[in-house]
PDB file of C-alpha atoms in Angstrom:
ATOM      1  CA  MET A 117     -77.866 -54.703  58.505  1.00  0.00           C
ATOM      2  CA  THR A 118     -78.443 -52.157  61.314  1.00  0.00           C
ATOM      3  CA  GLU A 119     -75.613 -49.968  62.634  1.00  0.00           C
ATOM      4  CA  VAL A 120     -75.853 -51.637  66.070  1.00  0.00           C
ATOM      5  CA  ARG A 121     -75.497 -55.073  64.495  1.00  0.00           C
ATOM      6  CA  VAL A 122     -72.500 -53.959  62.443  1.00  0.00           C
ATOM      7  CA  LEU A 123     -70.855 -52.481  65.553  1.00  0.00           C
ATOM      8  CA  ALA A 124     -71.480 -55.660  67.561  1.00  0.00           C
ATOM      9  CA  ARG A 125     -69.910 -57.797  64.863  1.00  0.00           C
ATOM     10  CA  GLY A 126     -66.932 -55.441  64.581  1.00  0.00           C
ATOM     11  CA  LEU A 127     -66.314 -55.632  68.332  1.00  0.00           C
ATOM     12  CA  ALA A 128     -66.617 -59.424  68.221  1.00  0.00           C
ATOM     13  CA  LEU A 129     -63.864 -59.514  65.612  1.00  0.00           C
ATOM     14  CA  LEU A 130     -61.619 -57.194  67.643  1.00  0.00           C
ATOM     15  CA  ARG A 131     -62.098 -59.314  70.781  1.00  0.00           C
ATOM     16  CA  ALA A 132     -61.069 -62.399  68.816  1.00  0.00           C
ATOM     17  CA  PHE A 133     -57.462 -61.134  68.803  1.00  0.00           C
ATOM     18  CA  GLU A 134     -57.114 -60.982  72.570  1.00  0.00           C
ATOM     19  CA  PRO A 135     -54.998 -61.618  74.569  1.00  0.00           C
ATOM     20  CA  ALA A 136     -51.980 -62.458  72.372  1.00  0.00           C
ATOM     21  CA  ASN A 137     -52.887 -60.335  69.314  1.00  0.00           C
ATOM     22  CA  ASP A 138     -51.644 -63.068  66.950  1.00  0.00           C
ATOM     23  CA  TRP A 139     -52.132 -62.848  63.181  1.00  0.00           C
ATOM     24  CA  LYS A 140     -55.508 -64.278  62.109  1.00  0.00           C
ATOM     25  CA  THR A 141     -56.948 -64.954  58.649  1.00  0.00           C
ATOM     26  CA  ASN A 142     -60.554 -64.259  57.707  1.00  0.00           C
ATOM     27  CA  ALA A 143     -61.217 -67.998  57.868  1.00  0.00           C
ATOM     28  CA  GLU A 144     -59.823 -68.193  61.413  1.00  0.00           C
ATOM     29  CA  LEU A 145     -61.832 -65.162  62.491  1.00  0.00           C
ATOM     30  CA  SER A 146     -64.940 -66.716  61.013  1.00  0.00           C
ATOM     31  CA  SER A 147     -64.293 -69.894  62.997  1.00  0.00           C
ATOM     32  CA  VAL A 148     -63.665 -68.028  66.272  1.00  0.00           C
ATOM     33  CA  THR A 149     -66.631 -65.640  66.012  1.00  0.00           C
ATOM     34  CA  GLY A 150     -69.109 -67.856  64.188  1.00  0.00           C
ATOM     35  CA  LEU A 151     -69.686 -65.134  61.603  1.00  0.00           C
ATOM     36  CA  PRO A 152     -69.946 -66.055  57.896  1.00  0.00           C
ATOM     37  CA  LYS A 153     -66.642 -65.603  56.065  1.00  0.00           C
ATOM     38  CA  PRO A 154     -68.053 -63.039  53.552  1.00  0.00           C
ATOM     39  CA  THR A 155     -69.283 -60.942  56.491  1.00  0.00           C
ATOM     40  CA  VAL A 156     -65.883 -61.208  58.192  1.00  0.00           C
ATOM     41  CA  SER A 157     -64.140 -60.138  54.979  1.00  0.00           C
ATOM     42  CA  ARG A 158     -66.287 -57.013  54.689  1.00  0.00           C
ATOM     43  CA  ILE A 159     -65.774 -56.034  58.323  1.00  0.00           C
ATOM     44  CA  THR A 160     -62.006 -56.648  58.387  1.00  0.00           C
ATOM     45  CA  ALA A 161     -61.663 -54.515  55.260  1.00  0.00           C
ATOM     46  CA  ARG A 162     -63.482 -51.646  56.978  1.00  0.00           C
ATOM     47  CA  LEU A 163     -61.527 -52.036  60.231  1.00  0.00           C
ATOM     48  CA  THR A 164     -58.241 -52.054  58.302  1.00  0.00           C
ATOM     49  CA  GLU A 165     -59.210 -48.918  56.399  1.00  0.00           C
ATOM     50  CA  ALA A 166     -60.035 -47.225  59.716  1.00  0.00           C
ATOM     51  CA  GLY A 167     -56.683 -48.258  61.217  1.00  0.00           C
ATOM     52  CA  TYR A 168     -58.078 -50.660  63.830  1.00  0.00           C
ATOM     53  CA  LEU A 169     -56.511 -53.679  62.112  1.00  0.00           C
ATOM     54  CA  ILE A 170     -53.185 -54.148  60.320  1.00  0.00           C
ATOM     55  CA  TYR A 171     -53.106 -56.404  57.259  1.00  0.00           C
ATOM     56  CA  SER A 172     -50.128 -58.548  56.238  1.00  0.00           C
ATOM     57  CA  GLY A 173     -50.215 -59.455  52.555  1.00  0.00           C
ATOM     58  CA  GLU A 174     -47.521 -62.102  53.103  1.00  0.00           C
ATOM     59  CA  ARG A 175     -49.645 -63.864  55.722  1.00  0.00           C
ATOM     60  CA  ALA A 176     -53.041 -62.864  54.274  1.00  0.00           C
ATOM     61  CA  ALA A 177     -53.916 -62.169  57.893  1.00  0.00           C
ATOM     62  CA  TYR A 178     -54.783 -59.387  60.334  1.00  0.00           C
ATOM     63  CA  ARG A 179     -54.002 -58.232  63.842  1.00  0.00           C
ATOM     64  CA  LEU A 180     -54.871 -55.238  66.052  1.00  0.00           C
ATOM     65  CA  GLY A 181     -53.626 -51.799  65.028  1.00  0.00           C
ATOM     66  CA  THR A 182     -52.441 -48.977  67.297  1.00  0.00           C
ATOM     67  CA  SER A 183     -55.748 -47.117  67.009  1.00  0.00           C
ATOM     68  CA  ILE A 184     -57.008 -49.623  69.564  1.00  0.00           C
ATOM     69  CA  LEU A 185     -54.640 -47.993  72.078  1.00  0.00           C
ATOM     70  CA  ALA A 186     -56.509 -44.719  71.829  1.00  0.00           C
ATOM     71  CA  LEU A 187     -59.803 -46.537  72.445  1.00  0.00           C
ATOM     72  CA  GLY A 188     -58.466 -48.025  75.672  1.00  0.00           C
ATOM     73  CA  TYR A 189     -57.958 -51.628  74.654  1.00  0.00           C
ATOM     74  CA  GLY A 190     -54.388 -51.455  75.938  1.00  0.00           C
ATOM     75  CA  ALA A 191     -53.059 -53.752  73.233  1.00  0.00           C
ATOM     76  CA  ALA A 192     -50.219 -52.602  71.001  1.00  0.00           C
ATOM     77  CA  SER A 193     -50.173 -53.774  67.407  1.00  0.00           C
ATOM     78  CA  ASN A 194     -46.727 -55.314  67.910  1.00  0.00           C
ATOM     79  CA  PRO A 195     -46.316 -56.627  71.467  1.00  0.00           C
ATOM     80  CA  ASN A 196     -42.779 -57.857  70.748  1.00  0.00           C
ATOM     81  CA  LEU A 197     -41.744 -54.327  69.834  1.00  0.00           C
ATOM     82  CA  VAL A 198     -42.978 -52.836  73.110  1.00  0.00           C
ATOM     83  CA  VAL A 199     -41.354 -55.560  75.226  1.00  0.00           C
ATOM     84  CA  ILE A 200     -38.005 -55.231  73.438  1.00  0.00           C
ATOM     85  CA  ALA A 201     -38.053 -51.446  73.133  1.00  0.00           C
ATOM     86  CA  ARG A 202     -38.996 -50.559  76.705  1.00  0.00           C
ATOM     87  CA  PRO A 203     -35.613 -51.206  78.461  1.00  0.00           C
ATOM     88  CA  LEU A 204     -33.684 -49.676  75.545  1.00  0.00           C
ATOM     89  CA  MET A 205     -35.904 -46.587  75.664  1.00  0.00           C
ATOM     90  CA  GLN A 206     -35.410 -46.181  79.416  1.00  0.00           C
ATOM     91  CA  GLN A 207     -31.635 -46.582  79.106  1.00  0.00           C
ATOM     92  CA  PHE A 208     -31.527 -43.940  76.360  1.00  0.00           C
ATOM     93  CA  ALA A 209     -33.781 -41.585  78.325  1.00  0.00           C
ATOM     94  CA  ASP A 210     -31.575 -41.796  81.411  1.00  0.00           C
ATOM     95  CA  GLN A 211     -28.341 -41.472  79.438  1.00  0.00           C
ATOM     96  CA  HIS A 212     -29.419 -38.359  77.537  1.00  0.00           C
ATOM     97  CA  LYS A 213     -31.833 -36.868  80.115  1.00  0.00           C
ATOM     98  CA  VAL A 214     -34.780 -36.838  77.717  1.00  0.00           C
ATOM     99  CA  SER A 215     -38.258 -38.327  77.293  1.00  0.00           C
ATOM    100  CA  VAL A 216     -38.449 -41.121  74.700  1.00  0.00           C
ATOM    101  CA  VAL A 217     -41.684 -41.921  72.851  1.00  0.00           C
ATOM    102  CA  LEU A 218     -42.572 -44.885  70.636  1.00  0.00           C
ATOM    103  CA  ALA A 219     -45.502 -44.098  68.342  1.00  0.00           C
ATOM    104  CA  SER A 220     -47.378 -45.273  65.260  1.00  0.00           C
ATOM    105  CA  SER A 221     -49.486 -43.360  62.753  1.00  0.00           C
ATOM    106  CA  ASP A 222     -53.267 -43.276  62.948  1.00  0.00           C
ATOM    107  CA  ALA A 223     -55.075 -41.259  60.271  1.00  0.00           C
ATOM    108  CA  ASP A 224     -53.815 -37.651  60.621  1.00  0.00           C
ATOM    109  CA  SER A 225     -51.852 -38.070  63.872  1.00  0.00           C
ATOM    110  CA  MET A 226     -49.279 -40.167  65.710  1.00  0.00           C
ATOM    111  CA  VAL A 227     -50.417 -42.352  68.626  1.00  0.00           C
ATOM    112  CA  CYS A 228     -48.068 -42.998  71.554  1.00  0.00           C
ATOM    113  CA  VAL A 229     -47.530 -46.719  72.137  1.00  0.00           C
ATOM    114  CA  ASP A 230     -45.074 -46.365  75.028  1.00  0.00           C
ATOM    115  CA  VAL A 231     -43.032 -43.645  76.730  1.00  0.00           C
ATOM    116  CA  ALA A 232     -39.963 -43.564  78.980  1.00  0.00           C
ATOM    117  CA  HIS A 233     -38.867 -40.516  80.978  1.00  0.00           C
ATOM    118  CA  SER A 234     -35.368 -39.855  82.276  1.00  0.00           C
ATOM    119  CA  ARG A 235     -35.308 -40.336  86.033  1.00  0.00           C
ATOM    120  CA  ALA A 236     -32.972 -37.338  86.280  1.00  0.00           C
ATOM    121  CA  MET A 237     -35.286 -34.882  84.485  1.00  0.00           C
ATOM    122  CA  MET A 238     -37.046 -32.052  86.273  1.00  0.00           C
ATOM    123  CA  PHE A 239     -39.243 -31.625  83.153  1.00  0.00           C
ATOM    124  CA  THR A 240     -41.139 -34.458  81.458  1.00  0.00           C
ATOM    125  CA  LEU A 241     -43.507 -34.466  78.508  1.00  0.00           C
ATOM    126  CA  ARG A 242     -47.178 -34.747  79.425  1.00  0.00           C
ATOM    127  CA  VAL A 243     -47.476 -37.973  77.443  1.00  0.00           C
ATOM    128  CA  ARG A 244     -48.859 -41.451  78.074  1.00  0.00           C
ATOM    129  CA  ALA A 245     -49.889 -44.469  75.974  1.00  0.00           C
ATOM    130  CA  GLY A 246     -52.732 -43.533  73.648  1.00  0.00           C
ATOM    131  CA  TRP A 247     -51.693 -39.843  73.533  1.00  0.00           C
ATOM    132  CA  ARG A 248     -51.945 -38.239  70.095  1.00  0.00           C
ATOM    133  CA  PHE A 249     -49.438 -35.924  68.392  1.00  0.00           C
ATOM    134  CA  ARG A 250     -50.123 -33.758  65.355  1.00  0.00           C
ATOM    135  CA  MET A 251     -48.190 -34.841  62.279  1.00  0.00           C
ATOM    136  CA  ASP A 252     -46.908 -31.362  61.504  1.00  0.00           C
ATOM    137  CA  GLN A 253     -45.825 -30.474  65.053  1.00  0.00           C
ATOM    138  CA  SER A 254     -44.043 -33.619  66.196  1.00  0.00           C
ATOM    139  CA  ALA A 255     -40.662 -34.955  65.130  1.00  0.00           C
ATOM    140  CA  LEU A 256     -42.384 -38.368  65.118  1.00  0.00           C
ATOM    141  CA  GLY A 257     -44.825 -37.378  62.370  1.00  0.00           C
ATOM    142  CA  ARG A 258     -42.219 -35.476  60.395  1.00  0.00           C
ATOM    143  CA  ALA A 259     -39.800 -38.412  60.437  1.00  0.00           C
ATOM    144  CA  LEU A 260     -42.513 -40.792  59.242  1.00  0.00           C
ATOM    145  CA  ILE A 261     -43.515 -38.527  56.362  1.00  0.00           C
ATOM    146  CA  GLY A 262     -39.873 -37.952  55.396  1.00  0.00           C
ATOM    147  CA  SER A 263     -39.223 -41.702  55.235  1.00  0.00           C
ATOM    148  CA  MET A 264     -42.154 -42.571  52.951  1.00  0.00           C
ATOM    149  CA  GLY A 265     -41.943 -43.218  49.242  1.00  0.00           C
ATOM    150  CA  ASP A 266     -43.391 -40.563  46.951  1.00  0.00           C
ATOM    151  CA  ALA A 267     -46.714 -42.334  46.307  1.00  0.00           C
ATOM    152  CA  GLU A 268     -47.306 -43.214  49.969  1.00  0.00           C
ATOM    153  CA  ARG A 269     -46.378 -39.687  51.061  1.00  0.00           C
ATOM    154  CA  GLU A 270     -48.802 -38.198  48.538  1.00  0.00           C
ATOM    155  CA  ARG A 271     -51.610 -40.377  49.921  1.00  0.00           C
ATOM    156  CA  MET A 272     -50.754 -39.297  53.466  1.00  0.00           C
ATOM    157  CA  LEU A 273     -50.730 -35.607  52.538  1.00  0.00           C
ATOM    158  CA  THR A 274     -54.070 -36.017  50.770  1.00  0.00           C
ATOM    159  CA  ARG A 275     -55.571 -37.546  53.926  1.00  0.00           C
ATOM    160  CA  LEU A 276     -54.130 -34.706  56.012  1.00  0.00           C
ATOM    161  CA  ALA A 277     -55.572 -32.119  53.636  1.00  0.00           C
ATOM    162  CA  GLU A 278     -59.010 -33.705  53.940  1.00  0.00           C
ATOM    163  CA  ALA A 279     -58.825 -33.993  57.736  1.00  0.00           C
ATOM    164  CA  ASP A 280     -57.168 -30.676  58.583  1.00  0.00           C
ATOM    165  CA  HIS A 281     -56.221 -28.179  55.903  1.00  0.00           C
ATOM    166  CA  SER A 282     -54.001 -26.165  58.269  1.00  0.00           C
ATOM    167  CA  THR A 283     -51.936 -29.268  59.119  1.00  0.00           C
ATOM    168  CA  TRP A 284     -51.508 -30.057  55.438  1.00  0.00           C
ATOM    169  CA  SER A 285     -50.530 -26.465  54.632  1.00  0.00           C
ATOM    170  CA  ALA A 286     -47.943 -26.379  57.412  1.00  0.00           C
ATOM    171  CA  LEU A 287     -46.301 -29.553  56.155  1.00  0.00           C
ATOM    172  CA  LEU A 288     -46.474 -28.957  52.417  1.00  0.00           C
ATOM    173  CA  GLY A 289     -43.641 -26.435  52.276  1.00  0.00           C
ATOM    174  CA  GLN A 290     -41.427 -28.580  54.503  1.00  0.00           C
ATOM    175  CA  VAL A 291     -41.717 -31.952  52.758  1.00  0.00           C
ATOM    176  CA  LYS A 292     -38.505 -31.568  50.747  1.00  0.00           C
ATOM    177  CA  SER A 293     -36.550 -30.725  53.912  1.00  0.00           C
ATOM    178  CA  LEU A 294     -38.040 -33.707  55.781  1.00  0.00           C
ATOM    179  CA  VAL A 295     -37.101 -36.104  52.991  1.00  0.00           C
ATOM    180  CA  THR A 296     -33.568 -34.680  52.834  1.00  0.00           C
ATOM    181  CA  GLN A 297     -33.097 -34.997  56.596  1.00  0.00           C
ATOM    182  CA  MET A 298     -34.188 -38.635  56.612  1.00  0.00           C
ATOM    183  CA  GLN A 299     -32.088 -39.557  53.590  1.00  0.00           C
ATOM    184  CA  ARG A 300     -28.912 -37.863  54.833  1.00  0.00           C
ATOM    185  CA  ARG A 301     -29.096 -38.485  58.580  1.00  0.00           C
ATOM    186  CA  GLN A 302     -31.895 -41.036  59.203  1.00  0.00           C
ATOM    187  CA  TYR A 303     -33.407 -38.685  61.782  1.00  0.00           C
ATOM    188  CA  CYS A 304     -35.624 -35.610  61.700  1.00  0.00           C
ATOM    189  CA  ILE A 305     -35.459 -32.575  63.998  1.00  0.00           C
ATOM    190  CA  ALA A 306     -38.437 -30.530  65.203  1.00  0.00           C
ATOM    191  CA  ALA A 307     -37.328 -27.407  67.078  1.00  0.00           C
ATOM    192  CA  GLY A 308     -39.993 -25.783  69.251  1.00  0.00           C
ATOM    193  CA  THR A 309     -42.972 -27.104  67.315  1.00  0.00           C
ATOM    194  CA  LEU A 310     -44.562 -29.511  69.829  1.00  0.00           C
ATOM    195  CA  GLU A 311     -44.267 -27.309  72.932  1.00  0.00           C
ATOM    196  CA  ARG A 312     -42.691 -23.876  73.238  1.00  0.00           C
ATOM    197  CA  GLY A 313     -39.059 -24.183  74.331  1.00  0.00           C
ATOM    198  CA  THR A 314     -38.920 -27.913  73.569  1.00  0.00           C
ATOM    199  CA  ASN A 315     -36.851 -29.621  70.889  1.00  0.00           C
ATOM    200  CA  GLY A 316     -37.486 -33.069  69.466  1.00  0.00           C
ATOM    201  CA  VAL A 317     -35.794 -35.580  67.184  1.00  0.00           C
ATOM    202  CA  ALA A 318     -37.131 -38.855  65.771  1.00  0.00           C
ATOM    203  CA  VAL A 319     -36.184 -41.899  63.709  1.00  0.00           C
ATOM    204  CA  VAL A 320     -38.381 -44.444  61.949  1.00  0.00           C
ATOM    205  CA  ILE A 321     -38.492 -48.104  62.991  1.00  0.00           C
ATOM    206  CA  ASP A 322     -38.780 -50.760  60.286  1.00  0.00           C
ATOM    207  CA  THR A 323     -40.380 -53.894  61.732  1.00  0.00           C
ATOM    208  CA  PRO A 324     -40.050 -57.293  60.015  1.00  0.00           C
ATOM    209  CA  ASP A 325     -43.717 -57.026  58.984  1.00  0.00           C
ATOM    210  CA  ARG A 326     -43.599 -53.668  57.220  1.00  0.00           C
ATOM    211  CA  PRO A 327     -41.293 -50.679  56.694  1.00  0.00           C
ATOM    212  CA  HIS A 328     -41.578 -47.387  58.589  1.00  0.00           C
ATOM    213  CA  SER A 329     -44.421 -48.673  60.710  1.00  0.00           C
ATOM    214  CA  TYR A 330     -43.305 -46.906  63.898  1.00  0.00           C
ATOM    215  CA  ALA A 331     -41.419 -43.771  64.889  1.00  0.00           C
ATOM    216  CA  LEU A 332     -39.141 -43.453  67.912  1.00  0.00           C
ATOM    217  CA  GLY A 333     -38.397 -39.968  69.158  1.00  0.00           C
ATOM    218  CA  CYS A 334     -37.161 -38.002  72.130  1.00  0.00           C
ATOM    219  CA  ALA A 335     -37.784 -34.495  73.434  1.00  0.00           C
ATOM    220  CA  ALA A 336     -36.426 -32.179  76.091  1.00  0.00           C
ATOM    221  CA  PRO A 337     -36.238 -28.454  76.857  1.00  0.00           C
ATOM    222  CA  SER A 338     -34.110 -26.634  74.293  1.00  0.00           C
ATOM    223  CA  ASN A 339     -31.645 -25.560  76.991  1.00  0.00           C
ATOM    224  CA  VAL A 340     -31.055 -29.258  77.763  1.00  0.00           C
ATOM    225  CA  MET A 341     -31.200 -30.591  74.200  1.00  0.00           C
ATOM    226  CA  SER A 342     -30.122 -27.916  71.742  1.00  0.00           C
ATOM    227  CA  VAL A 343     -30.146 -28.475  67.992  1.00  0.00           C
ATOM    228  CA  ALA A 344     -26.331 -28.598  68.115  1.00  0.00           C
ATOM    229  CA  ARG A 345     -26.461 -31.353  70.746  1.00  0.00           C
ATOM    230  CA  ILE A 346     -29.027 -33.259  68.703  1.00  0.00           C
ATOM    231  CA  GLU A 347     -26.748 -33.173  65.653  1.00  0.00           C
ATOM    232  CA  SER A 348     -23.582 -34.124  67.525  1.00  0.00           C
ATOM    233  CA  ASP A 349     -24.881 -36.629  70.073  1.00  0.00           C
ATOM    234  CA  VAL A 350     -28.585 -37.382  70.530  1.00  0.00           C
ATOM    235  CA  GLY A 351     -29.521 -37.817  66.849  1.00  0.00           C
ATOM    236  CA  PRO A 352     -26.712 -40.281  66.014  1.00  0.00           C
ATOM    237  CA  GLY A 353     -27.436 -42.082  69.296  1.00  0.00           C
ATOM    238  CA  LEU A 354     -31.096 -42.436  68.366  1.00  0.00           C
ATOM    239  CA  VAL A 355     -30.098 -43.876  64.967  1.00  0.00           C
ATOM    240  CA  ALA A 356     -27.906 -46.431  66.764  1.00  0.00           C
ATOM    241  CA  LEU A 357     -30.871 -47.292  69.016  1.00  0.00           C
ATOM    242  CA  LYS A 358     -33.062 -47.715  65.928  1.00  0.00           C
ATOM    243  CA  HIS A 359     -30.655 -50.251  64.406  1.00  0.00           C
ATOM    244  CA  ALA A 360     -30.257 -52.137  67.695  1.00  0.00           C
ATOM    245  CA  LEU A 361     -34.033 -52.352  68.102  1.00  0.00           C
ATOM    246  CA  GLU A 362     -34.583 -53.514  64.510  1.00  0.00           C
ATOM    247  CA  LYS A 363     -31.892 -56.186  64.979  1.00  0.00           C
ATOM    248  CA  GLU A 364     -33.573 -57.429  68.169  1.00  0.00           C
ATOM    249  CA  LEU A 365     -36.963 -57.509  66.455  1.00  0.00           C
ATOM    250  CA  GLY A 366     -35.572 -59.547  63.562  1.00  0.00           C
ATOM    251  CA  ALA A 367     -33.983 -62.008  65.958  1.00  0.00           C
ATOM    252  CA  ALA A 368     -37.240 -62.326  67.913  1.00  0.00           C
ATOM    253  CA  VAL A 369     -39.171 -63.151  64.737  1.00  0.00           C
ATOM    254  CA  GLU A 370     -36.572 -65.766  63.743  1.00  0.00           C
ATOM    255  CA  ARG A 371     -36.850 -67.421  67.159  1.00  0.00           C
ATOM    256  CA  THR A 372     -40.643 -67.489  66.868  1.00  0.00           C
ATOM    257  CA  GLU A 373     -40.547 -69.073  63.419  1.00  0.00           C
ATOM    258  CA  ASP A 374     -37.971 -71.763  64.340  1.00  0.00           C
TER     259      ASP A 374
END
């Protein structure tokens, strides 16, 4: 099979999820695209490995992953999450005078799914949907790594080492601290690592489909959001937002299944 033919078939499978991005089995994808089921199985396996599809073992089905955002498809892997999170993110941004980012992991970086800026801020992050953050520099990436189990974290660090040795080296000595932060406080602080003079803090969102699949973080100039303010106010507030969002997501899934 030529590379062009493989690419064409892969794109046909990705288009089959539009516009609702519902879960689809290999059999359903075969029916929609007209491709043989063995061919579909091979391609979905490759697309999942690359991060373009998400696989649910419970459903034995797939849907679009957040890597598609970076390619300009404009479809988030969990549309319910974006719809529910957006007003809560904007409310939090305005209340605390920060920028709030919802992101998901893609290979060795975090991809922005949505962002809300405080309407009272003079400074805003130069971030939009599809924007990528380095794992080692962003609170988003650090929170995700700190929330993982040992085996999953080891796999992630191995991928980072293969993709960018400097990123892996920067994180390796901080892993214990990241894990401790997430276990004790449920949030992770990154002081001055993303942009000079900017502090960030992030939590991890557990969706009904899979744990720690997203990270939700905020950032602001250090003179607006000091580490002390993060610990006393913004961090606990972000944890409360995390729980409210997870509760809304669970309720939305229950309504869909009824």
